[in-house]
Tab-separated table of C-alpha atoms in Angstrom:
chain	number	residue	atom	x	y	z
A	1	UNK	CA	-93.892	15.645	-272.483
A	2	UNK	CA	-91.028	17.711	-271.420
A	3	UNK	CA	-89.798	21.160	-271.880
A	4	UNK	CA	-86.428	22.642	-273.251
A	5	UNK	CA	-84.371	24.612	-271.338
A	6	UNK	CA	-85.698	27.683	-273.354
A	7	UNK	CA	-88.959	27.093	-272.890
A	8	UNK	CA	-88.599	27.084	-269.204
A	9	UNK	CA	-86.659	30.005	-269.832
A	10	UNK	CA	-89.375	31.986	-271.794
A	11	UNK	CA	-91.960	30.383	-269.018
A	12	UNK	CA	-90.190	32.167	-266.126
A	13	UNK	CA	-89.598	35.314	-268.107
A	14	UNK	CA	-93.245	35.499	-268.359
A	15	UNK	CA	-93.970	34.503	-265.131
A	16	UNK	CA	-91.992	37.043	-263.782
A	17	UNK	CA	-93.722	39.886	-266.364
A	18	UNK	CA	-97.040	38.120	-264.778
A	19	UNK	CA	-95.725	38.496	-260.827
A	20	UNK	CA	-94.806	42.226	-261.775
A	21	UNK	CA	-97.856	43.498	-263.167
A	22	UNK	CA	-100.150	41.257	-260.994
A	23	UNK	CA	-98.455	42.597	-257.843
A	24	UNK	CA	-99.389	46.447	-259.247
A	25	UNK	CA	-102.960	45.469	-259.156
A	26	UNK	CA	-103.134	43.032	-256.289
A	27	UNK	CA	-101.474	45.279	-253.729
A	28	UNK	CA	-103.885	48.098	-254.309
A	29	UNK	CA	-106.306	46.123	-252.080
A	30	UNK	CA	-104.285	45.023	-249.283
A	31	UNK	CA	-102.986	48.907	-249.096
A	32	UNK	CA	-106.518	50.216	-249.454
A	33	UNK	CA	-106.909	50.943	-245.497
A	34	UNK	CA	-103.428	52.633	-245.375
A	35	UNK	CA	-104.372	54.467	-249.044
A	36	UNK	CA	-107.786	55.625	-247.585
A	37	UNK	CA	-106.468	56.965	-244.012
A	38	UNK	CA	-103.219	58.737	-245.817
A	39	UNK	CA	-104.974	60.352	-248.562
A	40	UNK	CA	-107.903	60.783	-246.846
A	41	UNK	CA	-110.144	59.674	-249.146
A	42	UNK	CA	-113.775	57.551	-248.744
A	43	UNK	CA	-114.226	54.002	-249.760
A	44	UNK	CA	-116.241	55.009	-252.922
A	45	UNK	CA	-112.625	56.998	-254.133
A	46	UNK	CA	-110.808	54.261	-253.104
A	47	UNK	CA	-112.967	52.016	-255.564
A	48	UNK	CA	-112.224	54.906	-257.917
A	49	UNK	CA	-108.435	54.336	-257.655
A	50	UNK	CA	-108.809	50.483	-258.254
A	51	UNK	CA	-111.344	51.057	-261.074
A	52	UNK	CA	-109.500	53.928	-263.315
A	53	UNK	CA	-106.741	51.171	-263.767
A	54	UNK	CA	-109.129	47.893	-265.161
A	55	UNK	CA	-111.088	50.795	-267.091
A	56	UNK	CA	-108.380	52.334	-268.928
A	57	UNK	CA	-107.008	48.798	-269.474
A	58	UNK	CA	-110.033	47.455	-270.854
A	59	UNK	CA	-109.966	50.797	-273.326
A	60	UNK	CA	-106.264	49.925	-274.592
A	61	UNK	CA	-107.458	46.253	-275.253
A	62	UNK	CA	-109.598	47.003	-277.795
A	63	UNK	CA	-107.460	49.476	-279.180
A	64	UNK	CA	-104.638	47.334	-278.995
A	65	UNK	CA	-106.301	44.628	-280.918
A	66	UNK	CA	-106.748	45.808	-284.261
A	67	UNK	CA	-103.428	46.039	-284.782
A	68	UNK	CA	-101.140	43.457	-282.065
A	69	UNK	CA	-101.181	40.557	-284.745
A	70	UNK	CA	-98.954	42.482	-287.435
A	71	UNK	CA	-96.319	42.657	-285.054
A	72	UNK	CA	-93.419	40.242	-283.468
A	73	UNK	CA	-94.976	39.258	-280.155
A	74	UNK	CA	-91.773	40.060	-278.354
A	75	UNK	CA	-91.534	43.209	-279.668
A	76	UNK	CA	-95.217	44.571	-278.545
A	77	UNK	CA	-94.443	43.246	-275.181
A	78	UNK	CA	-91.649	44.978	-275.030
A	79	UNK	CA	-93.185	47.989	-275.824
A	80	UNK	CA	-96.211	47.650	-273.470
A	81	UNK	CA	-93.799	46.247	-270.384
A	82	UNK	CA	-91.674	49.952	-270.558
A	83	UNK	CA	-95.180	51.521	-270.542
A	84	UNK	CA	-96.065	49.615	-267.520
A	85	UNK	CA	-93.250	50.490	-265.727
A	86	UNK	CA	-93.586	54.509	-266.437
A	87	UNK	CA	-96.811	54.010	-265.578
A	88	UNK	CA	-95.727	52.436	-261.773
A	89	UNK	CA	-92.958	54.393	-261.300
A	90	UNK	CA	-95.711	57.542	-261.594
A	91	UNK	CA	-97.819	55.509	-259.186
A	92	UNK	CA	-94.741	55.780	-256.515
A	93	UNK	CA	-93.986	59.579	-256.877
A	94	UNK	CA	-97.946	60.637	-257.127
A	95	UNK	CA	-98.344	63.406	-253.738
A	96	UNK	CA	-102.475	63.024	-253.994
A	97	UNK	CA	-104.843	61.524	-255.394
A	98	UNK	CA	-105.721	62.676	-258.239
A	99	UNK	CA	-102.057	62.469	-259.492
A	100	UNK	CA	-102.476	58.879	-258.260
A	101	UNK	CA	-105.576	58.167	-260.216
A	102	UNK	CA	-103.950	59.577	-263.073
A	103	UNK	CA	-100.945	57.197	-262.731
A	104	UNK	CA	-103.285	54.485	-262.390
A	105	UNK	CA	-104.862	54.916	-265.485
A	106	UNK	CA	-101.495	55.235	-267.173
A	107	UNK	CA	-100.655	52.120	-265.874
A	108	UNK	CA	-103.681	50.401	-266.691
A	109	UNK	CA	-103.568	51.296	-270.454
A	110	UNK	CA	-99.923	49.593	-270.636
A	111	UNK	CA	-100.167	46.733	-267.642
A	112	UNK	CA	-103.589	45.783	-268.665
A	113	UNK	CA	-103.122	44.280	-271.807
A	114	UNK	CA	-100.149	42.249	-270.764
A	115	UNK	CA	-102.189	39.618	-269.756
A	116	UNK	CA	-103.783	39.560	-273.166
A	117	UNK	CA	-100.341	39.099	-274.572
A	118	UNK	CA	-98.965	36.502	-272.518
A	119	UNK	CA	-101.724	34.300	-273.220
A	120	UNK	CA	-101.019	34.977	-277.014
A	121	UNK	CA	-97.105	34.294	-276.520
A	122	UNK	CA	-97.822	30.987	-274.427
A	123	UNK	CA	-100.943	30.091	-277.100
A	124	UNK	CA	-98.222	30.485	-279.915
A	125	UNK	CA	-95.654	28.660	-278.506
A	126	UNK	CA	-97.191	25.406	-276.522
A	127	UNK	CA	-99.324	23.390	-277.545
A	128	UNK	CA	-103.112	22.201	-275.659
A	129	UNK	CA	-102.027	19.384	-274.129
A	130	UNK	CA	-99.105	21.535	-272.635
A	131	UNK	CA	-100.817	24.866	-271.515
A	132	UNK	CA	-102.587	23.609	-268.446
A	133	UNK	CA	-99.340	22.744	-267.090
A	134	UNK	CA	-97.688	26.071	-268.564
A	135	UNK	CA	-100.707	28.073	-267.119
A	136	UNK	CA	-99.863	26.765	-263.348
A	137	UNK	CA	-96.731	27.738	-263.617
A	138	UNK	CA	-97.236	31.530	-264.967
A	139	UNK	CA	-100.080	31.004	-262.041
A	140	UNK	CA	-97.516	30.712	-259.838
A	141	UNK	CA	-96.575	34.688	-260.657
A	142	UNK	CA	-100.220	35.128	-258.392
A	143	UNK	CA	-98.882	32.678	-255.812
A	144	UNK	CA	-95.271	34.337	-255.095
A	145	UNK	CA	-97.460	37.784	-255.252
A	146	UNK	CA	-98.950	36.347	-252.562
A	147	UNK	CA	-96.090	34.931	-250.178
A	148	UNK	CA	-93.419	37.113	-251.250
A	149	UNK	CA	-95.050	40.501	-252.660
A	150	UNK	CA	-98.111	41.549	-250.999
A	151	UNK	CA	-96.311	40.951	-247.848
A	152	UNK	CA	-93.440	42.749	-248.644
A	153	UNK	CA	-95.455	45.685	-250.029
A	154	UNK	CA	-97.397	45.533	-246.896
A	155	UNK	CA	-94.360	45.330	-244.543
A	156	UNK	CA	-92.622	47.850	-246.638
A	157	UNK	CA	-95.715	50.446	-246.730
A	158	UNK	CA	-96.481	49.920	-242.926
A	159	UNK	CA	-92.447	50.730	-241.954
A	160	UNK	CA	-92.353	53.803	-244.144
A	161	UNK	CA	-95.209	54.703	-246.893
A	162	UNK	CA	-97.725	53.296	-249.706
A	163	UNK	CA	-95.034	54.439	-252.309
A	164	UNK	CA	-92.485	52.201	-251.764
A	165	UNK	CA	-94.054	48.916	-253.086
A	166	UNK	CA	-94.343	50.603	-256.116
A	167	UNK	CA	-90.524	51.372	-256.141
A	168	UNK	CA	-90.505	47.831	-255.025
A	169	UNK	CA	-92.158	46.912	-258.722
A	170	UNK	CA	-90.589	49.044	-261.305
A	171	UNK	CA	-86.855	48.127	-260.154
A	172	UNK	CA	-88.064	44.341	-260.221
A	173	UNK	CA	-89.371	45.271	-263.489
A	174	UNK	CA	-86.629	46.869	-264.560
A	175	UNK	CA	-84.602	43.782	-264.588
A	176	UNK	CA	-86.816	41.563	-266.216
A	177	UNK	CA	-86.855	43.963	-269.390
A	178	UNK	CA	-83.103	43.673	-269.391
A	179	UNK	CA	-83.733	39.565	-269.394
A	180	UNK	CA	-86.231	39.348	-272.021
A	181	UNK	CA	-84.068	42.089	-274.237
A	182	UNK	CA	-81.101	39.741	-273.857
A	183	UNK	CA	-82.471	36.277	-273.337
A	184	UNK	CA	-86.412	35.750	-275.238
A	185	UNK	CA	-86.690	34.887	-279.111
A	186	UNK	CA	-88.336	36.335	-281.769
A	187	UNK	CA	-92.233	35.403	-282.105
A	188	UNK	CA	-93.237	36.517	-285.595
A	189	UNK	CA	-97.112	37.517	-286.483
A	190	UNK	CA	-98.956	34.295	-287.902
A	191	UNK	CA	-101.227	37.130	-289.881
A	192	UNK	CA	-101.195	36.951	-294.072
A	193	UNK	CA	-98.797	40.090	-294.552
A	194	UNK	CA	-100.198	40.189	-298.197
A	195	UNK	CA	-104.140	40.524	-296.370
A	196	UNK	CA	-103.621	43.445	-294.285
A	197	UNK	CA	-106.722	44.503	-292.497
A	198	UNK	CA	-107.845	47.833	-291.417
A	199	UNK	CA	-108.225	48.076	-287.536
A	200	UNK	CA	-112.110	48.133	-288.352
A	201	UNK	CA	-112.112	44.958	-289.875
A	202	UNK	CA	-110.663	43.500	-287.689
A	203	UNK	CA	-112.494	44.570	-284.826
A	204	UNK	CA	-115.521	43.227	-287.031
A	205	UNK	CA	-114.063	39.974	-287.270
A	206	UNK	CA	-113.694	39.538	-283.531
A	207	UNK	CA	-117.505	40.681	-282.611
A	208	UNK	CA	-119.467	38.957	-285.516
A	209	UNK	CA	-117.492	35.667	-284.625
A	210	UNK	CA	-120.364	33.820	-282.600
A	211	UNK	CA	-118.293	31.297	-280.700
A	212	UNK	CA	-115.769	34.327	-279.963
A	213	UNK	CA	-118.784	36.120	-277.979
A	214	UNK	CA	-119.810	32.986	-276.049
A	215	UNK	CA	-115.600	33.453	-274.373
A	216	UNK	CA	-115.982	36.597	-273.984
A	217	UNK	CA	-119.418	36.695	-272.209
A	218	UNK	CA	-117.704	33.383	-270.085
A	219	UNK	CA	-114.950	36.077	-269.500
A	220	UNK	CA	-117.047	38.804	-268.491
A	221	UNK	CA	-118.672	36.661	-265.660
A	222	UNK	CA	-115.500	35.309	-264.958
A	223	UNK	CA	-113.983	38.455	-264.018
A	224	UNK	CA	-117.101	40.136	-262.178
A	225	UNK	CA	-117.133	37.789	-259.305
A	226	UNK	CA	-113.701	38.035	-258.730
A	227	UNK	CA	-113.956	41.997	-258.842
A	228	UNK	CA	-116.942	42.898	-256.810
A	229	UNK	CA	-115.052	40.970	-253.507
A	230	UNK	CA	-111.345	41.762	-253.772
A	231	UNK	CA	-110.769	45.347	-253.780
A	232	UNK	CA	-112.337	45.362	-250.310
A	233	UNK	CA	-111.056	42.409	-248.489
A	234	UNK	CA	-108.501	44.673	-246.403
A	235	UNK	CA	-110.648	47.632	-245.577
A	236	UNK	CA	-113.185	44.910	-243.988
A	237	UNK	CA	-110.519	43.076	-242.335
A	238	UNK	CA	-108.930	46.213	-240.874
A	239	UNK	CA	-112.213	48.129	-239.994
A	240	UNK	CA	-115.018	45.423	-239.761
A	241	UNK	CA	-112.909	42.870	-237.977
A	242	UNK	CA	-110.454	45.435	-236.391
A	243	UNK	CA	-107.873	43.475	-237.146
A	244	UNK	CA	-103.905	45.598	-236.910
A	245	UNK	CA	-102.481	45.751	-240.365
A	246	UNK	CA	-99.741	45.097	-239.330
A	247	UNK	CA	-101.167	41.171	-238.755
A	248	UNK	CA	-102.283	41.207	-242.520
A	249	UNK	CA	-98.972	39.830	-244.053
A	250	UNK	CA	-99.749	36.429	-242.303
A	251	UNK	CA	-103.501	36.137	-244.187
A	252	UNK	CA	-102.009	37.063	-247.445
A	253	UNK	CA	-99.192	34.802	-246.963
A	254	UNK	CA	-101.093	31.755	-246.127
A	255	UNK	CA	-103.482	32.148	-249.537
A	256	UNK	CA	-99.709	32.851	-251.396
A	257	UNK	CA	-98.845	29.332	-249.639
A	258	UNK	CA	-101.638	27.406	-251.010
A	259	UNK	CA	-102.126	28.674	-254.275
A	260	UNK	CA	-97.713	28.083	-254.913
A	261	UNK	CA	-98.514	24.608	-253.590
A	262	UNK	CA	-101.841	23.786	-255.502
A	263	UNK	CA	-101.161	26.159	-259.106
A	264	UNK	CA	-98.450	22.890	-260.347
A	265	UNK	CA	-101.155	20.275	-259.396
A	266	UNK	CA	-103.943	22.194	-260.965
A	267	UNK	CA	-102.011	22.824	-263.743
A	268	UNK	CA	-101.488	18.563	-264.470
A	269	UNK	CA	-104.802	17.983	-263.441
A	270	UNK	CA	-105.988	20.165	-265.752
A	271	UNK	CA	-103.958	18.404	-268.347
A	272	UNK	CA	-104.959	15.286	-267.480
A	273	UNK	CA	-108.199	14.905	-265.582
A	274	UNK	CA	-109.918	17.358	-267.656
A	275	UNK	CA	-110.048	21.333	-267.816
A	276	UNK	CA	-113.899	21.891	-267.730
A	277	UNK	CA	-114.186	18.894	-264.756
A	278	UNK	CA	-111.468	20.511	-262.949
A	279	UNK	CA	-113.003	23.917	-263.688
A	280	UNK	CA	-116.430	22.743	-262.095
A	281	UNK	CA	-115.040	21.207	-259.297
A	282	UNK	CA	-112.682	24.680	-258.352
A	283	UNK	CA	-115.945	26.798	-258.865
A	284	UNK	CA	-117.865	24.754	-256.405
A	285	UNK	CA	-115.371	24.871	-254.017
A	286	UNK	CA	-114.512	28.279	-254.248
A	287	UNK	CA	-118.290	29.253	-253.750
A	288	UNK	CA	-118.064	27.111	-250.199
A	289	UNK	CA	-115.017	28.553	-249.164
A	290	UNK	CA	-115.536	32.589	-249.911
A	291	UNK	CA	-119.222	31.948	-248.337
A	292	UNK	CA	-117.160	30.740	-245.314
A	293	UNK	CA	-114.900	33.871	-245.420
A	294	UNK	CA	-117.292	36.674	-245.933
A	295	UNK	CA	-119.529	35.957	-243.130
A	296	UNK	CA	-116.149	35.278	-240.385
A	297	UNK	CA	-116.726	37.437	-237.118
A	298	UNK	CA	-113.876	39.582	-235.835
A	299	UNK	CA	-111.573	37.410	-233.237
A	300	UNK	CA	-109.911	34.590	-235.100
A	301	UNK	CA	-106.975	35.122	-237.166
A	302	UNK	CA	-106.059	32.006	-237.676
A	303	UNK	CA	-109.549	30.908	-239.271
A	304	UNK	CA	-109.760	34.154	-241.458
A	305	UNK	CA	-106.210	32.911	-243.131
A	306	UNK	CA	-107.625	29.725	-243.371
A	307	UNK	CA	-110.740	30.592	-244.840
A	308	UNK	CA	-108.641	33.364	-247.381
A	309	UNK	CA	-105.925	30.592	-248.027
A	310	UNK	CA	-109.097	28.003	-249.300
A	311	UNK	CA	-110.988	30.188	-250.975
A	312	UNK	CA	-107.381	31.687	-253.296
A	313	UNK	CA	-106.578	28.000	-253.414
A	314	UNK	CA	-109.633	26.841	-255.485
A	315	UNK	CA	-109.924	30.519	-257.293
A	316	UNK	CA	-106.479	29.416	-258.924
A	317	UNK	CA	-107.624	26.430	-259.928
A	318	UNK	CA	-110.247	28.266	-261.783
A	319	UNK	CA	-108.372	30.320	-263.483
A	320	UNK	CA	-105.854	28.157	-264.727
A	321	UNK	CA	-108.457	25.784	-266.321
A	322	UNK	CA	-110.647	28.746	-268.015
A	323	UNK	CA	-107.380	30.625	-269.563
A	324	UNK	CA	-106.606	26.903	-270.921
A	325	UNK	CA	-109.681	26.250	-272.230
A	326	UNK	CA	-110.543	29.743	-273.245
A	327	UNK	CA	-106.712	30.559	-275.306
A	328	UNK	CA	-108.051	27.373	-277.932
A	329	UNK	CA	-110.928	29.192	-279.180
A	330	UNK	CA	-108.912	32.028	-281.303
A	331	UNK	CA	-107.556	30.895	-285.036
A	332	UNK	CA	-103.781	31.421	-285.117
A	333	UNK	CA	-104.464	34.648	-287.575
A	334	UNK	CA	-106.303	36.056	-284.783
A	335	UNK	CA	-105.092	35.200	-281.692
A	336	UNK	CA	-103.124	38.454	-280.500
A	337	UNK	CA	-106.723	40.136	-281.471
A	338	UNK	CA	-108.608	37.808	-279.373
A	339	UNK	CA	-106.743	37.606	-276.043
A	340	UNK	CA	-106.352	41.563	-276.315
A	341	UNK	CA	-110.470	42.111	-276.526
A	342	UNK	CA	-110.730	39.208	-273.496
A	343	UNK	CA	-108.390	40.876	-271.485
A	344	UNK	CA	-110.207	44.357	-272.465
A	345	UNK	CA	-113.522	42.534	-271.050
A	346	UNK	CA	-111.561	41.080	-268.167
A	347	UNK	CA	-110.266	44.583	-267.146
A	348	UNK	CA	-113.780	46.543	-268.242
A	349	UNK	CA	-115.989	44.283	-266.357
A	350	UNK	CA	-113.520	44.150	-263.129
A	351	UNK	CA	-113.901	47.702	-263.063
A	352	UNK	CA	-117.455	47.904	-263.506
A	353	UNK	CA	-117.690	45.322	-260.535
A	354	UNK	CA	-115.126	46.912	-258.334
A	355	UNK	CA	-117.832	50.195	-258.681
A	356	UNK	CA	-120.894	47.471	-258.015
A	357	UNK	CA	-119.041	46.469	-255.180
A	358	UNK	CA	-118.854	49.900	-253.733
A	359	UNK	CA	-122.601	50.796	-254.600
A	360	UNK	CA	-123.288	47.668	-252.476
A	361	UNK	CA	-121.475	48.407	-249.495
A	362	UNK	CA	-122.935	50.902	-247.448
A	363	UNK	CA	-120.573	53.569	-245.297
A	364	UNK	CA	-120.740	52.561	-241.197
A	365	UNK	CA	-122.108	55.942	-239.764
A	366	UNK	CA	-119.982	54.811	-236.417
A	367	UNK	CA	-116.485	54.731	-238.437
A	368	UNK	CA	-114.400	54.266	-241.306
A	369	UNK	CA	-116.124	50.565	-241.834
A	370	UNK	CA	-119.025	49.454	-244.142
A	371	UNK	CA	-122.231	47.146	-243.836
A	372	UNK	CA	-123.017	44.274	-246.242
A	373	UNK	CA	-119.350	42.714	-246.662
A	374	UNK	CA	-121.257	39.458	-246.918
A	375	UNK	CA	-124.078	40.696	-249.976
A	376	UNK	CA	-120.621	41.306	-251.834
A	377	UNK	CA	-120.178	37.559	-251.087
A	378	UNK	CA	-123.589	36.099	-252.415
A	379	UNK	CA	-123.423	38.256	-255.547
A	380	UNK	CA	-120.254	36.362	-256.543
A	381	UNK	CA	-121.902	33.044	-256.059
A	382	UNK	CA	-123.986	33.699	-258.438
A	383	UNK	CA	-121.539	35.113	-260.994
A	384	UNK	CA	-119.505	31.506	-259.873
A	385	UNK	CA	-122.521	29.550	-260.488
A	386	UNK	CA	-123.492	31.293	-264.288
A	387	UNK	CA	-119.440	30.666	-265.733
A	388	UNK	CA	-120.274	26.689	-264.633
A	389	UNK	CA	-122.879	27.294	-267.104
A	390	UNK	CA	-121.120	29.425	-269.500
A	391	UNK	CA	-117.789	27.716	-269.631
A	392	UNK	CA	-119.521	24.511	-270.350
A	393	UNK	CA	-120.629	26.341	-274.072
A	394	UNK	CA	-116.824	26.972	-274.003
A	395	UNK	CA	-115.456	23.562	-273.265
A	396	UNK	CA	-117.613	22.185	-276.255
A	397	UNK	CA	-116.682	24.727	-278.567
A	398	UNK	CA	-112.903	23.645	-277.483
A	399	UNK	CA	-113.478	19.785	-277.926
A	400	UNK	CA	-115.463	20.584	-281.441
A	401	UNK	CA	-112.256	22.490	-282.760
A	402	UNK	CA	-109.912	19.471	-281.714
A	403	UNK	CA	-111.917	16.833	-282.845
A	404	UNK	CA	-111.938	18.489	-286.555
């Protein structure tokens, strides 16, 4: 099966509306040590910072979905994408923190739900035994983060300030509103405009739906492992390891490395081997691999980047299968509704783990470090272990639907 040249078109529009609001999140953690020493802030406001933004995005999901479906899907991420970027560019002018947590939660109401509508747009337009394939590509939006973003932001923050990767962002953004203004079609709302349901209702819908609260419990899980770790991977690498920032560009490269290489390959596996198999298999590995990382003493660079590089690799691998399997379960009616409330639970539950994750750590009296990196590490094992459990419910629920 082979794609047009507009739907490699709309693929790398939304790949590159993926990359931009990705790299807003993602490069809070590798400039938390800079963040936390220019501010002058503790870890626990630091966690703050990353929180406010999956919080307030989890709160515009479920606004967002009682009403996304009676619109043209190009049109509400239009709308959402210019919030984003306001949101950002307030992010790269903020003086202190508390401006900056304020621009964070701006940004989080607008950036937070474009996930949410991606998914929808890509659900609409592809079918099943397309969207593992499509999914490693808008993947791939994590990967360049990784090679080309992070360590840009990082290089750009260490040679003059934190604000400038934001800058960085919103004119990148900038351009690809201009591109999907001039280039991406129409997606009309698959609702019944002569049933038009209150916002109530349809909130209803979604949470009485029983299979729709066996994704989004999968979802929840999904998203607090990944949460409790992340938003403190630099601060231990910088002052548990005492390695220079200025050598964390190479670590974040190498995971961007793997996970470009492996996202394409996960992607057709997942279309052809299986998406729950390839699912299990990721999780396992992923378990090893961040079990390897978290408990890496200070001294080797080369086998932390390693370690980081494995451990991204198989994470992607994850997610491309459980955003495959998990975009079947909504009915076409529903769909924008769905992914919105997912991505709300995505966002809320990230947040609530990124505070876990903070409770957890404990402050080293002897400097700016903290004890029990590696707790953070066991806790997400088990989170990993429960979705191979979880997603399991999901896959049948999947196979049911496409059997009928």
């Amino acid at each position: 099966m082979t794609f047009s040249s507009y739907e490699k078109l709309l693929v790398a529009l939304l790949a590159i509306v993926q990359f931009t609001v990705v790299l807003d999140f993602a490069v809070m953690a590798p400039l938390g040590a800079e963040m936390i020493t220019a501010l002058d802030i503790s870890t626990h406001q630091f966690a703050i910072l990353v929180s406010a933004y999956a919080l307030s995005a989890g709160a515009s999901g479920f606004l967002l979905a009682g009403f996304i479906d009676r619109y043209d899907r190009k049109q509400i991420l239009l709308f959402m994408y210019v919030g984003f970027i306001v949101g950002t560019l307030c992010c790269a002018v903020a003086p202190n923190y508390y401006f900056l947590l304020g621009a964070r939660v701006v940004a989080g109401i607008f950036g937070g739900v474009m996930s949410g509508i991606t998914f929808a747009i890509v659900t609409d337009y592809f079918r099943y035994e397309q969207r593992g394939r499509v999914m490693g590509f808008i993947q791939m939006a994590f990967s360049v983060s990784q090679i080309m973003g992070i360590p840009l932001g990082l290089y750009l923050a260490h040679l003059w300030s934190w604000h400038v990767p934001f800058y960085f962002i919103v004119v990148l953004g900038l351009i690809n509103i201009m591109l999907l203004v001039r280039y991406m079609q129409p997606i009309p709302s698959q609702s019944n405009p002569e049933i038009r349901s209150s916002y109530f209702q349809v909130i209803k819908r979604i949470f009485t739906n029983r299979t729709y609260l066996i994704a989004f419990s999968t979802t929840f899980f999904l998203a607090t492992g990944g949460f409790i770790l992340q938003p403190y991977i630099t601060p231990h690498l910088v002052f548990d390891l005492h390695y220079e920032e200025a050598k964390l560009p190479f670590i974040f490269l190498a995971a961007g490395i793997a996970t470009l290489i492996g996202s394409p390959i996960w992607g057709r596996l997942s279309d052809s081997w299986g998406k729950y198999k390839l699912f299990v298999l990721g999780s396992l590995l992923t378990g090893v691999a961040m079990l390897w990382f978290v408990n890496l003493p200070s001294g080797n660079l080369f086998m932390v980047a390693v370690s980081f590089g494995c451990m991204m690799l198989f994470v992607s691998s994850r997610i491309i299968s459980a955003t495959a399997m998990i975009t079947a379960i909504p009915e076409p009616s529903e769909r924008g509704a769905f992914m919105n409330v997912n991505s709300a639970i995505q966002q809320s539950s990230g947040g609530i783990a990124s505070i876990l994750g903070g409770v957890i750590l404990i402050d080293d009296p002897d400097g700016l470090g903290f004890q029990n990196f590696e707790v953070l590490g066991y806790v997400t094992l088990a989170s990993i272990l429960l979705c191979i459990v979880l997603m399991y419910r999901v896959n049948k629920i999947v196979e049911a639907k496409r059997n009928k």
